[in-house]
């Protein structure tokens, strides 16, 4: 399907403020960026680099005054999310080197604390995809999804104790549970068609049978319509914006995802 | 200045043909990509990756039939190219690790064969920027620039023997001469405003005084209006497209660069 | 000075157990590895790779039975640690891309929670080296250093609440405080001459004035004699060994660091 | 088998001379470095980094006077080289991103000039391993192996025209032929047990069926006893030493490879 995504952020800046943005989606296995706009007002010098996770990041210093960021993209993305019940667990020794860091505990995914819990949740499941699926189902049934309930990322331990959270929080717990079973897992931040209420979204991916699969405990079933912006170990690595110095908050943040008709050119 | 660049390629494919494209410019020190379009017709699955030089590359298999690639971008780029007469040579031991590979000979820049010649050309020059400047001037005065005269890259040795070449060829010789003086140098492929005749362009950069500087022996003086698409050791690393299997040639290749008016949003 | 370091680990393995080891020191700015031994008994196939932080890591599967790892190295290391009172803070926009990830919160360094505390500790200090020095002094005077008191890494928040910890714990708190001031900081694991009691050691580095500087709150003053094995955001990234599957603990872990006389060859 | 390798280089330096060395072997799929010595006399500051191909490189400035480098390693390496007749060609679209650069022409492997020749040599062969095997056999029967005949690398085109060369030269031609068939190929520099006469050695690897396989046209059959030091696109990337400034030549270069008995510890 063709989606038109947009994200607009507006800040009221008082002192020159360094930012690192992560708002330029890449074309990847499941999406093609056919059209993209990225504008800053006022226009300032920007340096782009690729981080350790392959994300395109933009560095800039926002000048005092109103500073706004406008991005939009037309993306072709899969109508359905690949699913693979029965896809096997990959033994640690057979994982690619580049995947190993997704086994480690990270800021918001204290995976070393979830071994026992993960074993219980996945009891009797075939190793691999089915374990992750059981984790996703457990999250969906157990942790109350409360979109918009918080701005600050909380860690898997806190999510488990609150028993509720935003999309990012549920993903953090899902990731921690996967890693505790030695299944590499990572956070994805992006857009999702028909999300209610519309906002930036977060979900997670797990590595089984030699590739990454999408999981999303906030949705009743796995449909397509995902557009990934960034990947990382958790929300510490994947922030749509990181800002340094005295904190500034967006005066306005608006996100839209529309289905569009696009003819082949 | 604001430029609108476009590159359209059309191929007549007979058997499924793997391609690696390098047509998505990054935002960098001297340019900001505000708007970008990249479409393929017919639409096919594409995987994007970042190569060793930081370029965004797209992998795909073109199906039999007419296959066309359309890219366009609105870019803000510097009105003038930074120049720095007197900027000093960086001692090898002080170069960043990532720059070292630009000192080595490469496919089209047999730098190990140009030490003597480079010494003569730069005789009496202060080490660093001025040496590269002398090389650029020498190329401009010595090697006949014949745009469109060839499609196949030729190496610095061949360029020097023919005493003429396209933009890429002059750059290859410039790069080989710089490297033979232990100045890191690399090829840049991209667009240039007001190029005559309009086409994709190639120029080179040399690393002095802790950063890369732009040089272009095909132009009588260094003005701005450059939009970089890709960087590499030479044309072997930076091909707008690499195609595998039985060779196919573009039926149509059109490149445009227009000055546009853009208001701050 | 010349040091001979050794680390021996012995495990009693019951089921085939995948390990990732990080026990091969690299030669770097402050140390040269002149002689190195690394043996496994029984001998098993090993794959070596370089992680995101530049560490050499070894992957293997330990077979059931007694499995032991023996490493030793002769290293020339600086007699004194570089110190640079007054060395300035590097503005975020001027940091190298590769250093940026050391500004983010990580598993054991919840830097986003320490802004206020870091401001208080460094009140009146010149921005940069002196701030880190003030943090080091504060740690030394405030957090009780209790070597051997724990095996499991604890996070900066927990260290601050307990007011005591092992070398790694003090470093985690130091790192979190630095990052909260937008000073990149990282954990180093390695050896230290004359450490009391002898064991593997951990300290931290902060990035000011364009390079990394060593800090160690466990020692009354900064002497030389450090040999680094691994670098990372915190202990989650830098484990001398990571083991997957049912937990195994070393039956024996012995570490030695001797001063040796070495003649120039 | 257990091998003890050593390489000693001695230079007579007149002006401070920057070097990049590549003399520290890594442990990899087919070898384990159990013991290693690396000493410089006089001792100078060295910085170690990992290049784009994963090689450990050492940067230093040699001071005027006699400068010598001594390295030795005890290595366990495979008794036999893996061979896989029938192992299939990997379609370009299925190659890992990291392997793609080994398809491109490089300084000493002008692969774009060998398509026709490679087709003839491999006529009737099954795509993949068997093609590379046919290339190796053709090299063995056609290009006279003359160890010690030259010091300066020559390119595949020159090797083909001379019809003779050293190990590196034969490998360059083998690599160019493989790449012209869209088979990734790379140069390996290292040691080989029982090489006659003893010296540093070079061979090549080709990527088929999802992994790299060893080929060596200088030997009548593929036995084991290889110890790799460095990998790259060709000799431009893999030099045991690269030296900058006025050329210096080793006064002495001695290489030894002995079979040793090693007991399990």
CSV table of N, CA, C and O in Angstrom, one decimal, chain B residues 113, chain D residues 107-108 110 114 153-164:
chain,number,residue,atom,x,y,z
B,113,UNK,N,52.6,5.7,-9.3
B,113,UNK,CA,53.4,6.0,-10.5
B,113,UNK,C,53.6,7.5,-10.7
B,113,UNK,O,54.1,7.9,-11.8
D,107,UNK,N,42.5,-1.7,-7.8
D,107,UNK,CA,43.8,-1.3,-8.4
D,107,UNK,C,44.5,-2.4,-9.2
D,107,UNK,O,44.9,-2.1,-10.3
D,108,UNK,N,44.6,-3.6,-8.7
D,108,UNK,CA,45.4,-4.6,-9.4
D,108,UNK,C,44.5,-5.7,-10.0
D,108,UNK,O,45.1,-6.7,-10.5
D,110,UNK,N,41.7,-5.6,-12.6
D,110,UNK,CA,40.8,-4.9,-13.6
D,110,UNK,C,39.8,-5.8,-14.1
D,110,UNK,O,39.8,-6.2,-15.3
D,114,UNK,N,38.0,-8.8,-18.2
D,114,UNK,CA,38.2,-10.3,-18.2
D,114,UNK,C,37.0,-11.1,-18.5
D,114,UNK,O,37.1,-12.3,-18.4
D,153,UNK,N,53.9,-5.0,-6.9
D,153,UNK,CA,52.7,-5.7,-7.4
D,153,UNK,C,52.4,-5.3,-8.8
D,153,UNK,O,52.6,-4.2,-9.2
D,154,UNK,N,52.0,-6.3,-9.6
D,154,UNK,CA,51.5,-6.0,-10.9
D,154,UNK,C,50.1,-6.4,-11.1
D,154,UNK,O,49.6,-7.2,-10.3
D,155,UNK,N,49.4,-5.8,-12.0
D,155,UNK,CA,47.9,-6.0,-12.1
D,155,UNK,C,47.6,-7.2,-12.9
D,155,UNK,O,48.4,-7.7,-13.7
D,156,UNK,N,46.4,-7.6,-12.8
D,156,UNK,CA,45.9,-8.8,-13.6
D,156,UNK,C,46.2,-8.7,-15.1
D,156,UNK,O,46.7,-9.7,-15.7
D,157,UNK,N,46.0,-7.5,-15.6
D,157,UNK,CA,46.3,-7.3,-17.1
D,157,UNK,C,47.8,-7.6,-17.4
D,157,UNK,O,48.1,-8.3,-18.3
D,158,UNK,N,48.6,-7.0,-16.5
D,158,UNK,CA,50.1,-7.2,-16.7
D,158,UNK,C,50.5,-8.7,-16.5
D,158,UNK,O,51.3,-9.2,-17.2
D,159,UNK,N,49.9,-9.3,-15.5
D,159,UNK,CA,50.2,-10.7,-15.2
D,159,UNK,C,49.8,-11.6,-16.4
D,159,UNK,O,50.6,-12.4,-16.9
D,160,UNK,N,48.7,-11.3,-17.0
D,160,UNK,CA,48.2,-12.1,-18.1
D,160,UNK,C,49.1,-11.8,-19.3
D,160,UNK,O,49.3,-12.7,-20.1
D,161,UNK,N,49.6,-10.6,-19.4
D,161,UNK,CA,50.5,-10.4,-20.6
D,161,UNK,C,51.9,-11.0,-20.4
D,161,UNK,O,52.5,-11.6,-21.3
D,162,UNK,N,52.4,-11.0,-19.2
D,162,UNK,CA,53.7,-11.6,-18.9
D,162,UNK,C,53.7,-13.1,-18.8
D,162,UNK,O,54.7,-13.8,-19.0
D,163,UNK,N,52.5,-13.6,-18.5
D,163,UNK,CA,52.3,-15.1,-18.3
D,163,UNK,C,53.2,-15.7,-17.2
D,163,UNK,O,53.5,-16.9,-17.2
D,164,UNK,N,53.6,-14.8,-16.3
D,164,UNK,CA,54.3,-15.3,-15.1
D,164,UNK,C,54.2,-14.3,-14.0
D,164,UNK,O,53.8,-13.2,-14.2
